[in-house]
Amino acid sequence: MASRIFGSGIKRREDPRLVTGQARYTDDFVLPNMVHMAVVRSPYAHAKIKSIDTKKAASMPGVLAVFTGRQMKDAGFGPIPCAWVVPGSDTKTPPYPAIATEIVRYVGNAVAIVVAQDRYQVRDAVDAVDVDYEPLPVTVDAFRATQKGAPQLHADVPNNICFHWHVTGGDVESAFKTADVVVKERIVNQRLIPNAMEPRASLAQYSSASGEVTLWTTTQNPHIVRFLLSLDCGIPEHKIRVIAPEVGGGFGSKIPHYPEESMVIFASKALNRPVKWTESRSENYRATIHGRDHIQEVEIAAKKDGTIVGLRGKVWANLGAYLSTASTGIPTILHGLMLSGVYKIPNIHEDVYGVFTNTTPVDAYRGAGRPEATFIVERLVDLLARKLKMDPVELRRKNMIPPFKDGYTVATGLAYDTGNYEAALDKALKIADYKALRKQQSDMRAKGQYLGIGMCTYAEICGLGPSQVAGAVGFGGGLWESAIVRFYPSGKVNVFVGVSPHGQGEETTFAQIVASELGVSVDDVEVLHGDTDQTPMGWGTYGSRTTAVGSGALMGAIQKIKDKAKVVTAHLLEASPDDIDYADGKFFVKGSPDKFKTIQDVALMANVAWNYPKGLEPGLEASAFFDPPNFVYPFGAHIAVVQVDAETGEVTLKRYIAVDDCGRVINPMIVEGQVHGGIAQGVGQALWEGAVYDDDGQLLTGSMMDYAVPKAAYFPKFELAMTETPTSVNPLGVKGIGETGTIASTPAVYNAVADALAPLGVERINMPLTPERVWRAIREQRKA
Amino acid sequence: MKHTVSLTVNGAKQTGEVEPRLLLVHFLRENLGLTGTNVGCDTSQCGACTVMIDGQAVKSCTVLTVQADGSKVTTIEGLASDGKLHPIQQAFWEKHGLQCGFCTPGMIMTAFDLLQKNPRPSEADVRHGIDGNLCRCTGYQNIVAAVQEAAARMKA
Amino acid sequence: MIPAPFEYYRPKNTAEALKLLQKVKGARLLAGGHSLLPAMKLRLSSPGALVDIARIKELSGIKSVKGGLQIGAMTTHAAIGASDVVRKICPVLAETAGNIGDLQVRNRGTIGGSIAHADPAADYPTLMLLLGARFTVTGPKKKREIKADDFFVDLFTTALKRGEILTSIYVPAESAAVYLKHRHPASSFAVVGVAAAIAMKNGKCDRVAVAIGGATAVPVRAGAVEQALSGKEPTSANLDRAAAAVAQAIKSPLSDSYASGEFRTHLATVMARRALTQVAAKAR
């Protein structure tokens, strides 16, 4: 399969339209007769709706209509579905009305919608909708919400506990009883706001004549949205067209099917005009899902020589006020099952409580459960190293799973595909010049300066996933993928895929695959995605699956094309199909390489079918579906070097080394870009980001003035390297890389800061490690 | 009361009857159909809306259309000439300085002003120069490389 | 994102601007707009009318005058930061201006707009206090001069009377001053900003000025710090001792979810010591 194009960092096919401003994002679309929708949202975190007076708003300039939840319900629109219910966890699924009718449960909960001619008029009218609320008591903390006396959000969900899930492997009780040393920690993996740069938007055009609706929406998975809309909008699936146009980032926050998608359809149907809604950034902070928000009480048990014998924990996972599309799977399946990390931990147990609180719903955000798991493991390992006075590198080495090519099953039951953890660690240590760093650290300590070195060795579960497993764990859909490869008479190619990239570059990498496999020029391949009318059913782009799973389908279709091309070539060259071989763009007779046809020759003949095998269907097009037999498990080792100003508490990231293994690499430039972006977000969690609610459920970090999305000047140049350990899970041997940077960097940076402050006796500080938090931690230790 | 405004946008004279409160970014996107300039926030942090006004990079979400009356405005659509990409656009493409592309037009317009003011920026100059432009996809590394590459080309 | 409706006027000169302020009910001045428009977009502020003075030529410009600089209120931060004249006569002003907000903000934000807005987290007010700036304020009937010391009254409140316009700023020359700030990681505003200047005489600190902003509703001069260092050599011990007196200047510190009042006071103390150390090295 060796070819110059596969593995080459070629320029992206996506970029010309993006750098010239020609790309069309959802808010860029203007349809004839289009009107604008705005949502009236609750300013209270928990309240009864006593009355809604829409008269004043309805009479304002340009306003066409004001609708309430009751009207939407009467029009046949049902609650927003939850598409993941994990079996064996006693999950309660209280209804999530698109527009609240009786009770609002979080600041931002929709209570009415206004439709007007333009976005200025509709904004004015929102303020004129008069809602009379009766405030109710509020609960925002995932632990406190489960305690006696806490306000109850939903009927039939006692103690606000949505589910209780657990994972067990081995016998933790004995392990902890017989261990030489146990280290406990309480970790707050704080709530984050995803902050994709493009705010969400939806534009619906309903046609009463045909009963069809087209929805342009900022989604990572148009087919899933179509499916869920068919469940809550009363419109059958085959009459719904969902289009993800250019989408400006998602990071998981554009996976869910959101209430606004149903609202614009409802309004379009009611008014018989296209209706567009676009959120403002402040609205996004309240109406678009948040990430993380775990309270974790965890502990690790080991022998005195450092051999880890067990790990267990209890987690209270904040779900927010309602279940979003995938909410329940994130802190369970995608989290607890990864508690072995890269180590041989024979005994593991975790209890996870999913808890409702009066906050914005929580769902998948870059890493989705794995950052929360990796942080536990890597933090406990560092704490254990400190307790045993062992170098954290040596402790990791001692417990690492040795290299494997044919699977390794961990105590939680997951079968990792391939791994070589120590090689990645060694490479990272070499690039960092670990010994020199430790010397630099001790020299600086002598001068009262605090340098910290932290690391994270990780494996993560992605390439979602085997559909049987999806079903078994309660995911409401499949996780296979699809591709159609279509050759035109002129030899050009369109590829239609069920995945839905929004910055990850598959228009380029999939073209590279076709070019590499079939000898066409990359410029002759156009990859199309995002339009459910145009593409085969698929499950979208998230969970680092687009290439790992999508390429499997693409390869399947390519193989069918190759097989057919051999038959056509055989006919043209008067040979037997078994005598036709393929290499470097040529289908040739074995032993007579000068007797060949190119794929373009084949495409033309297959499309005109003049000189053609009897009984063979014309055309050169194939579709394939790929259901991966397993997840894929990329891995790596990251090292962060920080300097802490002990007087001001300021933390500066001085160096960041990332060694990652995502199996075979199609485009190294694109892979590096994913790692860069992932690292930035993970460092953001460690040092600057955090969504904060007060006790009344008001979002204190309510805009970009308060929530610190990291800026360029906050980072050094990242030092990247790779190892390549192919997977056997898909034909190309590719794993995922979209989330690894985020998963690894939060613990790497946190461990670095802890390492810097170790001589001052500081061990635990809650993230983000703001200057004030670091300063207080140092001060408290000085007092003690 | 509406005001008549007259601006030169990407070299073409444009007029309009606008409310004083109409933000320039909305005038560009909706009245003129120049949707390359994007709206990413509502507190003037993100810079996705950056355009050039009278030769300087400005966040067009924080300018009223009436304030820009009589001004020369350049948006991302006006950067390439005769179908040829501006060196900054070319450098962003070559250095993979973008992923989802939403912040990119604003980033490129800021880079244009940055390089005007400082044709030989250091890495630190570039990182600080884009303080007013947020990107969530790239981690900034390739954006910085792109701007430095553009600087090298434009100097030549 | 979208302001409430308002009327808009763009007077051709200061006299016309003053008339409009008298005549039009609820009129507010619009300069660079990068404080006012964000507030209006969030509907935290909804004036009925804006009087745009940003393009009035006579209100913009930088002149070297006796003892310092005369700067038109509508001069942008970018212009001040890039000005050779400012760099020569009062380099700390150029450095500070060049570090406000970001590149795009500096292209529009004006020195007069910032000072008249009196945001506690702004940079100029602290520096103006340190340097002993004087503000020319033009009213419908007369002009007057207000010292920086007397100008900042409270949070977003100045000594400007209704109908008056801050038209010009006199900044005394200063060769050895430093302004340090701790930037809020999201907004980039000064959580704490410390400005320091020292004039030396015979190896001892002759005149010491320290101003602290961001920690309180209005910037303050840290008199106790200045007194503690005055007449002394700028040794490490003396600087430490002087900086420790910062807390005395900070009464009722501001507090938010990023930085408490206690932390701001502590930061101010550390930053004061660092600023004084830097400026003592410069002043030698």
PDB file of N, CA, C and O in Angstrom, chain A residues 119-120 123-124 127 280 282 645 647-650 688 692 700-701 704-709 711 714 770-772 775-776 779, chain C residues 1-5 41-43 182 184-189 256-260 262-264 266-267 270-271 273-274:
ATOM      1  N   ARG A 119     -33.260  40.134  12.783  1.00  0.00           N
ATOM      2  CA  ARG A 119     -32.721  39.718  14.069  1.00  0.00           C
ATOM      3  C   ARG A 119     -32.701  40.856  15.090  1.00  0.00           C
ATOM      4  O   ARG A 119     -32.647  40.604  16.283  1.00  0.00           O
ATOM      5  N   TYR A 120     -32.816  42.096  14.616  1.00  0.00           N
ATOM      6  CA  TYR A 120     -32.861  43.210  15.554  1.00  0.00           C
ATOM      7  C   TYR A 120     -34.253  43.321  16.185  1.00  0.00           C
ATOM      8  O   TYR A 120     -34.397  43.495  17.392  1.00  0.00           O
ATOM      9  N   ARG A 123     -34.888  40.464  18.647  1.00  0.00           N
ATOM     10  CA  ARG A 123     -34.169  40.669  19.908  1.00  0.00           C
ATOM     11  C   ARG A 123     -34.935  41.630  20.811  1.00  0.00           C
ATOM     12  O   ARG A 123     -35.062  41.401  22.003  1.00  0.00           O
ATOM     13  N   ASP A 124     -35.478  42.677  20.209  1.00  0.00           N
ATOM     14  CA  ASP A 124     -36.263  43.647  20.994  1.00  0.00           C
ATOM     15  C   ASP A 124     -37.500  42.982  21.575  1.00  0.00           C
ATOM     16  O   ASP A 124     -37.882  43.222  22.721  1.00  0.00           O
ATOM     17  N   ASP A 127     -37.463  40.783  24.973  1.00  0.00           N
ATOM     18  CA  ASP A 127     -37.565  41.481  26.265  1.00  0.00           C
ATOM     19  C   ASP A 127     -39.010  41.786  26.636  1.00  0.00           C
ATOM     20  O   ASP A 127     -39.316  42.024  27.794  1.00  0.00           O
ATOM     21  N   SER A 280     -26.344  33.813  20.478  1.00  0.00           N
ATOM     22  CA  SER A 280     -25.219  34.689  20.782  1.00  0.00           C
ATOM     23  C   SER A 280     -24.255  33.873  21.640  1.00  0.00           C
ATOM     24  O   SER A 280     -24.606  32.791  22.112  1.00  0.00           O
ATOM     25  N   SER A 282     -23.163  34.530  24.676  1.00  0.00           N
ATOM     26  CA  SER A 282     -23.668  34.426  26.050  1.00  0.00           C
ATOM     27  C   SER A 282     -24.815  33.425  26.124  1.00  0.00           C
ATOM     28  O   SER A 282     -24.992  32.729  27.120  1.00  0.00           O
ATOM     29  N   ASP A 645       5.495  31.058  39.837  1.00  0.00           N
ATOM     30  CA  ASP A 645       5.947  32.228  40.590  1.00  0.00           C
ATOM     31  C   ASP A 645       5.308  32.113  41.974  1.00  0.00           C
ATOM     32  O   ASP A 645       4.105  32.310  42.120  1.00  0.00           O
ATOM     33  N   GLU A 647       5.358  33.835  44.501  1.00  0.00           N
ATOM     34  CA  GLU A 647       4.817  35.051  45.126  1.00  0.00           C
ATOM     35  C   GLU A 647       3.438  35.390  44.592  1.00  0.00           C
ATOM     36  O   GLU A 647       2.550  35.820  45.326  1.00  0.00           O
ATOM     37  N   THR A 648       3.273  35.271  43.290  1.00  0.00           N
ATOM     38  CA  THR A 648       1.988  35.664  42.699  1.00  0.00           C
ATOM     39  C   THR A 648       1.108  34.463  42.379  1.00  0.00           C
ATOM     40  O   THR A 648      -0.060  34.622  42.058  1.00  0.00           O
ATOM     41  N   GLY A 649       1.672  33.264  42.421  1.00  0.00           N
ATOM     42  CA  GLY A 649       0.896  32.081  42.092  1.00  0.00           C
ATOM     43  C   GLY A 649       0.753  31.845  40.591  1.00  0.00           C
ATOM     44  O   GLY A 649       0.114  30.899  40.161  1.00  0.00           O
ATOM     45  N   GLU A 650       1.369  32.714  39.790  1.00  0.00           N
ATOM     46  CA  GLU A 650       1.207  32.554  38.340  1.00  0.00           C
ATOM     47  C   GLU A 650       1.977  31.336  37.845  1.00  0.00           C
ATOM     48  O   GLU A 650       3.102  31.090  38.250  1.00  0.00           O
ATOM     49  N   TRP A 688      -6.772  27.631  33.216  1.00  0.00           N
ATOM     50  CA  TRP A 688      -7.554  28.865  33.063  1.00  0.00           C
ATOM     51  C   TRP A 688      -9.063  28.700  33.036  1.00  0.00           C
ATOM     52  O   TRP A 688      -9.791  29.634  33.360  1.00  0.00           O
ATOM     53  N   VAL A 692     -18.461  28.432  36.303  1.00  0.00           N
ATOM     54  CA  VAL A 692     -18.794  28.572  37.727  1.00  0.00           C
ATOM     55  C   VAL A 692     -20.230  29.029  37.906  1.00  0.00           C
ATOM     56  O   VAL A 692     -20.650  30.030  37.322  1.00  0.00           O
ATOM     57  N   LEU A 700     -21.843  32.437  36.743  1.00  0.00           N
ATOM     58  CA  LEU A 700     -20.977  33.599  36.985  1.00  0.00           C
ATOM     59  C   LEU A 700     -20.022  33.829  35.823  1.00  0.00           C
ATOM     60  O   LEU A 700     -19.699  34.956  35.483  1.00  0.00           O
ATOM     61  N   THR A 701     -19.543  32.750  35.226  1.00  0.00           N
ATOM     62  CA  THR A 701     -18.654  32.893  34.066  1.00  0.00           C
ATOM     63  C   THR A 701     -19.547  32.950  32.845  1.00  0.00           C
ATOM     64  O   THR A 701     -19.594  32.017  32.040  1.00  0.00           O
ATOM     65  N   MET A 704     -17.410  35.590  27.478  1.00  0.00           N
ATOM     66  CA  MET A 704     -15.974  35.474  27.239  1.00  0.00           C
ATOM     67  C   MET A 704     -15.173  36.516  28.020  1.00  0.00           C
ATOM     68  O   MET A 704     -13.940  36.486  28.002  1.00  0.00           O
ATOM     69  N   MET A 705     -15.881  37.412  28.690  1.00  0.00           N
ATOM     70  CA  MET A 705     -15.177  38.357  29.572  1.00  0.00           C
ATOM     71  C   MET A 705     -14.674  37.642  30.826  1.00  0.00           C
ATOM     72  O   MET A 705     -13.726  38.084  31.465  1.00  0.00           O
ATOM     73  N   ASP A 706     -15.387  36.560  31.196  1.00  0.00           N
ATOM     74  CA  ASP A 706     -15.066  35.874  32.443  1.00  0.00           C
ATOM     75  C   ASP A 706     -14.511  34.474  32.247  1.00  0.00           C
ATOM     76  O   ASP A 706     -13.745  33.991  33.060  1.00  0.00           O
ATOM     77  N   TYR A 707     -14.958  33.793  31.176  1.00  0.00           N
ATOM     78  CA  TYR A 707     -14.495  32.430  30.936  1.00  0.00           C
ATOM     79  C   TYR A 707     -13.278  32.521  30.035  1.00  0.00           C
ATOM     80  O   TYR A 707     -13.364  33.004  28.910  1.00  0.00           O
ATOM     81  N   ALA A 708     -12.148  32.051  30.544  1.00  0.00           N
ATOM     82  CA  ALA A 708     -10.886  32.281  29.836  1.00  0.00           C
ATOM     83  C   ALA A 708     -10.575  31.228  28.784  1.00  0.00           C
ATOM     84  O   ALA A 708      -9.885  30.250  29.064  1.00  0.00           O
ATOM     85  N   VAL A 709     -11.055  31.455  27.574  1.00  0.00           N
ATOM     86  CA  VAL A 709     -10.627  30.623  26.447  1.00  0.00           C
ATOM     87  C   VAL A 709      -9.179  31.020  26.163  1.00  0.00           C
ATOM     88  O   VAL A 709      -8.881  32.205  26.001  1.00  0.00           O
ATOM     89  N   LYS A 711      -5.493  32.092  24.930  1.00  0.00           N
ATOM     90  CA  LYS A 711      -4.993  32.874  23.804  1.00  0.00           C
ATOM     91  C   LYS A 711      -3.617  32.359  23.385  1.00  0.00           C
ATOM     92  O   LYS A 711      -2.941  31.653  24.133  1.00  0.00           O
ATOM     93  N   TYR A 714      -0.437  32.395  25.564  1.00  0.00           N
ATOM     94  CA  TYR A 714      -0.362  31.586  26.779  1.00  0.00           C
ATOM     95  C   TYR A 714       0.468  30.324  26.585  1.00  0.00           C
ATOM     96  O   TYR A 714       0.758  29.626  27.557  1.00  0.00           O
ATOM     97  N   THR A 770      -5.522  28.726  39.062  1.00  0.00           N
ATOM     98  CA  THR A 770      -5.376  30.175  38.916  1.00  0.00           C
ATOM     99  C   THR A 770      -4.326  30.674  39.906  1.00  0.00           C
ATOM    100  O   THR A 770      -4.045  30.008  40.910  1.00  0.00           O
ATOM    101  N   PRO A 771      -3.777  31.852  39.644  1.00  0.00           N
ATOM    102  CA  PRO A 771      -2.791  32.408  40.567  1.00  0.00           C
ATOM    103  C   PRO A 771      -3.296  32.460  42.007  1.00  0.00           C
ATOM    104  O   PRO A 771      -2.575  32.088  42.930  1.00  0.00           O
ATOM    105  N   GLU A 772      -4.547  32.874  42.177  1.00  0.00           N
ATOM    106  CA  GLU A 772      -5.023  32.972  43.564  1.00  0.00           C
ATOM    107  C   GLU A 772      -5.071  31.609  44.221  1.00  0.00           C
ATOM    108  O   GLU A 772      -4.697  31.473  45.388  1.00  0.00           O
ATOM    109  N   TRP A 775      -1.536  30.563  45.076  1.00  0.00           N
ATOM    110  CA  TRP A 775      -1.027  31.390  46.177  1.00  0.00           C
ATOM    111  C   TRP A 775      -1.615  30.952  47.508  1.00  0.00           C
ATOM    112  O   TRP A 775      -0.893  30.795  48.499  1.00  0.00           O
ATOM    113  N   ARG A 776      -2.920  30.720  47.530  1.00  0.00           N
ATOM    114  CA  ARG A 776      -3.562  30.307  48.788  1.00  0.00           C
ATOM    115  C   ARG A 776      -3.037  28.967  49.256  1.00  0.00           C
ATOM    116  O   ARG A 776      -2.812  28.751  50.442  1.00  0.00           O
ATOM    117  N   ARG A 779       0.284  29.472  50.761  1.00  0.00           N
ATOM    118  CA  ARG A 779       0.137  30.191  52.035  1.00  0.00           C
ATOM    119  C   ARG A 779      -0.350  29.259  53.142  1.00  0.00           C
ATOM    120  O   ARG A 779       0.138  29.299  54.269  1.00  0.00           O
TER     121      ARG A 779
ATOM    122  N   MET C   1     -26.204  41.023  22.260  1.00  0.00           N
ATOM    123  CA  MET C   1     -25.462  41.215  21.000  1.00  0.00           C
ATOM    124  C   MET C   1     -25.958  42.453  20.267  1.00  0.00           C
ATOM    125  O   MET C   1     -25.231  43.058  19.499  1.00  0.00           O
ATOM    126  N   ILE C   2     -27.239  42.810  20.491  1.00  0.00           N
ATOM    127  CA  ILE C   2     -27.829  43.897  19.725  1.00  0.00           C
ATOM    128  C   ILE C   2     -28.312  44.996  20.661  1.00  0.00           C
ATOM    129  O   ILE C   2     -29.114  44.748  21.556  1.00  0.00           O
ATOM    130  N   PRO C   3     -27.801  46.214  20.449  1.00  0.00           N
ATOM    131  CA  PRO C   3     -28.193  47.313  21.342  1.00  0.00           C
ATOM    132  C   PRO C   3     -29.663  47.678  21.144  1.00  0.00           C
ATOM    133  O   PRO C   3     -30.251  47.400  20.100  1.00  0.00           O
ATOM    134  N   ALA C   4     -30.223  48.334  22.159  1.00  0.00           N
ATOM    135  CA  ALA C   4     -31.560  48.919  22.011  1.00  0.00           C
ATOM    136  C   ALA C   4     -31.426  50.107  21.053  1.00  0.00           C
ATOM    137  O   ALA C   4     -30.334  50.640  20.867  1.00  0.00           O
ATOM    138  N   PRO C   5     -32.533  50.527  20.451  1.00  0.00           N
ATOM    139  CA  PRO C   5     -32.434  51.623  19.480  1.00  0.00           C
ATOM    140  C   PRO C   5     -31.983  52.940  20.115  1.00  0.00           C
ATOM    141  O   PRO C   5     -32.203  53.178  21.302  1.00  0.00           O
ATOM    142  N   LYS C  41     -24.436  46.579  23.796  1.00  0.00           N
ATOM    143  CA  LYS C  41     -24.818  45.328  23.137  1.00  0.00           C
ATOM    144  C   LYS C  41     -25.384  44.335  24.140  1.00  0.00           C
ATOM    145  O   LYS C  41     -26.254  43.532  23.822  1.00  0.00           O
ATOM    146  N   LEU C  42     -24.917  44.408  25.370  1.00  0.00           N
ATOM    147  CA  LEU C  42     -25.455  43.540  26.419  1.00  0.00           C
ATOM    148  C   LEU C  42     -26.660  44.189  27.084  1.00  0.00           C
ATOM    149  O   LEU C  42     -27.254  43.615  27.997  1.00  0.00           O
ATOM    150  N   ARG C  43     -27.009  45.399  26.612  1.00  0.00           N
ATOM    151  CA  ARG C  43     -28.139  46.168  27.163  1.00  0.00           C
ATOM    152  C   ARG C  43     -27.946  46.481  28.643  1.00  0.00           C
ATOM    153  O   ARG C  43     -28.919  46.640  29.375  1.00  0.00           O
ATOM    154  N   HIS C 182      -1.355  42.784  36.045  1.00  0.00           N
ATOM    155  CA  HIS C 182      -1.766  41.388  36.060  1.00  0.00           C
ATOM    156  C   HIS C 182      -3.044  41.329  35.238  1.00  0.00           C
ATOM    157  O   HIS C 182      -4.072  41.877  35.651  1.00  0.00           O
ATOM    158  N   HIS C 184      -6.340  39.941  33.447  1.00  0.00           N
ATOM    159  CA  HIS C 184      -7.374  38.910  33.595  1.00  0.00           C
ATOM    160  C   HIS C 184      -7.257  37.998  32.374  1.00  0.00           C
ATOM    161  O   HIS C 184      -7.207  38.481  31.247  1.00  0.00           O
ATOM    162  N   PRO C 185      -7.217  36.682  32.591  1.00  0.00           N
ATOM    163  CA  PRO C 185      -6.954  35.779  31.464  1.00  0.00           C
ATOM    164  C   PRO C 185      -8.047  35.771  30.401  1.00  0.00           C
ATOM    165  O   PRO C 185      -7.803  35.374  29.272  1.00  0.00           O
ATOM    166  N   ALA C 186      -9.235  36.217  30.759  1.00  0.00           N
ATOM    167  CA  ALA C 186     -10.311  36.249  29.767  1.00  0.00           C
ATOM    168  C   ALA C 186     -10.461  37.645  29.168  1.00  0.00           C
ATOM    169  O   ALA C 186     -10.357  37.840  27.968  1.00  0.00           O
ATOM    170  N   SER C 187     -10.664  38.637  30.010  1.00  0.00           N
ATOM    171  CA  SER C 187     -10.968  39.975  29.506  1.00  0.00           C
ATOM    172  C   SER C 187      -9.732  40.793  29.163  1.00  0.00           C
ATOM    173  O   SER C 187      -9.836  41.803  28.480  1.00  0.00           O
ATOM    174  N   SER C 188      -8.572  40.393  29.662  1.00  0.00           N
ATOM    175  CA  SER C 188      -7.313  41.131  29.481  1.00  0.00           C
ATOM    176  C   SER C 188      -7.259  42.439  30.244  1.00  0.00           C
ATOM    177  O   SER C 188      -6.282  43.174  30.138  1.00  0.00           O
ATOM    178  N   PHE C 189      -8.284  42.751  30.988  1.00  0.00           N
ATOM    179  CA  PHE C 189      -8.250  43.966  31.793  1.00  0.00           C
ATOM    180  C   PHE C 189      -7.276  43.802  32.965  1.00  0.00           C
ATOM    181  O   PHE C 189      -6.920  42.695  33.340  1.00  0.00           O
ATOM    182  N   ASP C 256     -13.867  39.519  42.709  1.00  0.00           N
ATOM    183  CA  ASP C 256     -14.756  38.777  41.798  1.00  0.00           C
ATOM    184  C   ASP C 256     -14.335  37.324  41.784  1.00  0.00           C
ATOM    185  O   ASP C 256     -13.433  36.928  42.540  1.00  0.00           O
ATOM    186  N   SER C 257     -14.941  36.514  40.942  1.00  0.00           N
ATOM    187  CA  SER C 257     -14.666  35.075  41.002  1.00  0.00           C
ATOM    188  C   SER C 257     -13.253  34.741  40.544  1.00  0.00           C
ATOM    189  O   SER C 257     -12.764  33.654  40.799  1.00  0.00           O
ATOM    190  N   TYR C 258     -12.564  35.654  39.886  1.00  0.00           N
ATOM    191  CA  TYR C 258     -11.190  35.388  39.493  1.00  0.00           C
ATOM    192  C   TYR C 258     -10.211  35.777  40.601  1.00  0.00           C
ATOM    193  O   TYR C 258      -9.241  35.060  40.865  1.00  0.00           O
ATOM    194  N   ALA C 259     -10.430  36.910  41.207  1.00  0.00           N
ATOM    195  CA  ALA C 259      -9.481  37.397  42.214  1.00  0.00           C
ATOM    196  C   ALA C 259     -10.217  38.085  43.352  1.00  0.00           C
ATOM    197  O   ALA C 259     -10.952  39.044  43.132  1.00  0.00           O
ATOM    198  N   SER C 260      -9.976  37.609  44.558  1.00  0.00           N
ATOM    199  CA  SER C 260     -10.604  38.216  45.736  1.00  0.00           C
ATOM    200  C   SER C 260      -9.881  39.516  46.094  1.00  0.00           C
ATOM    201  O   SER C 260      -8.778  39.790  45.586  1.00  0.00           O
ATOM    202  N   GLU C 262      -8.568  40.183  48.909  1.00  0.00           N
ATOM    203  CA  GLU C 262      -7.348  39.834  49.642  1.00  0.00           C
ATOM    204  C   GLU C 262      -6.203  39.527  48.679  1.00  0.00           C
ATOM    205  O   GLU C 262      -5.070  39.975  48.868  1.00  0.00           O
ATOM    206  N   PHE C 263      -6.514  38.807  47.627  1.00  0.00           N
ATOM    207  CA  PHE C 263      -5.476  38.447  46.659  1.00  0.00           C
ATOM    208  C   PHE C 263      -5.006  39.677  45.899  1.00  0.00           C
ATOM    209  O   PHE C 263      -3.824  39.834  45.622  1.00  0.00           O
ATOM    210  N   ARG C 264      -5.933  40.555  45.548  1.00  0.00           N
ATOM    211  CA  ARG C 264      -5.549  41.772  44.838  1.00  0.00           C
ATOM    212  C   ARG C 264      -4.582  42.603  45.679  1.00  0.00           C
ATOM    213  O   ARG C 264      -3.613  43.164  45.175  1.00  0.00           O
ATOM    214  N   HIS C 266      -2.599  41.485  47.969  1.00  0.00           N
ATOM    215  CA  HIS C 266      -1.314  40.778  47.967  1.00  0.00           C
ATOM    216  C   HIS C 266      -0.565  41.006  46.655  1.00  0.00           C
ATOM    217  O   HIS C 266       0.633  41.305  46.646  1.00  0.00           O
ATOM    218  N   LEU C 267      -1.273  40.869  45.535  1.00  0.00           N
ATOM    219  CA  LEU C 267      -0.652  41.077  44.212  1.00  0.00           C
ATOM    220  C   LEU C 267      -0.077  42.484  44.121  1.00  0.00           C
ATOM    221  O   LEU C 267       1.029  42.685  43.628  1.00  0.00           O
ATOM    222  N   VAL C 270       3.212  42.669  45.925  1.00  0.00           N
ATOM    223  CA  VAL C 270       4.308  42.038  45.175  1.00  0.00           C
ATOM    224  C   VAL C 270       4.672  42.876  43.955  1.00  0.00           C
ATOM    225  O   VAL C 270       5.845  43.122  43.674  1.00  0.00           O
ATOM    226  N   MET C 271       3.661  43.322  43.244  1.00  0.00           N
ATOM    227  CA  MET C 271       3.912  44.067  42.013  1.00  0.00           C
ATOM    228  C   MET C 271       4.543  45.428  42.319  1.00  0.00           C
ATOM    229  O   MET C 271       5.358  45.924  41.540  1.00  0.00           O
ATOM    230  N   ARG C 273       6.581  46.051  44.731  1.00  0.00           N
ATOM    231  CA  ARG C 273       8.011  45.827  44.998  1.00  0.00           C
ATOM    232  C   ARG C 273       8.759  45.593  43.697  1.00  0.00           C
ATOM    233  O   ARG C 273       9.849  46.092  43.482  1.00  0.00           O
ATOM    234  N   ARG C 274       8.154  44.822  42.821  1.00  0.00           N
ATOM    235  CA  ARG C 274       8.825  44.539  41.549  1.00  0.00           C
ATOM    236  C   ARG C 274       8.929  45.800  40.695  1.00  0.00           C
ATOM    237  O   ARG C 274       9.955  46.047  40.054  1.00  0.00           O
TER     238      ARG C 274
END
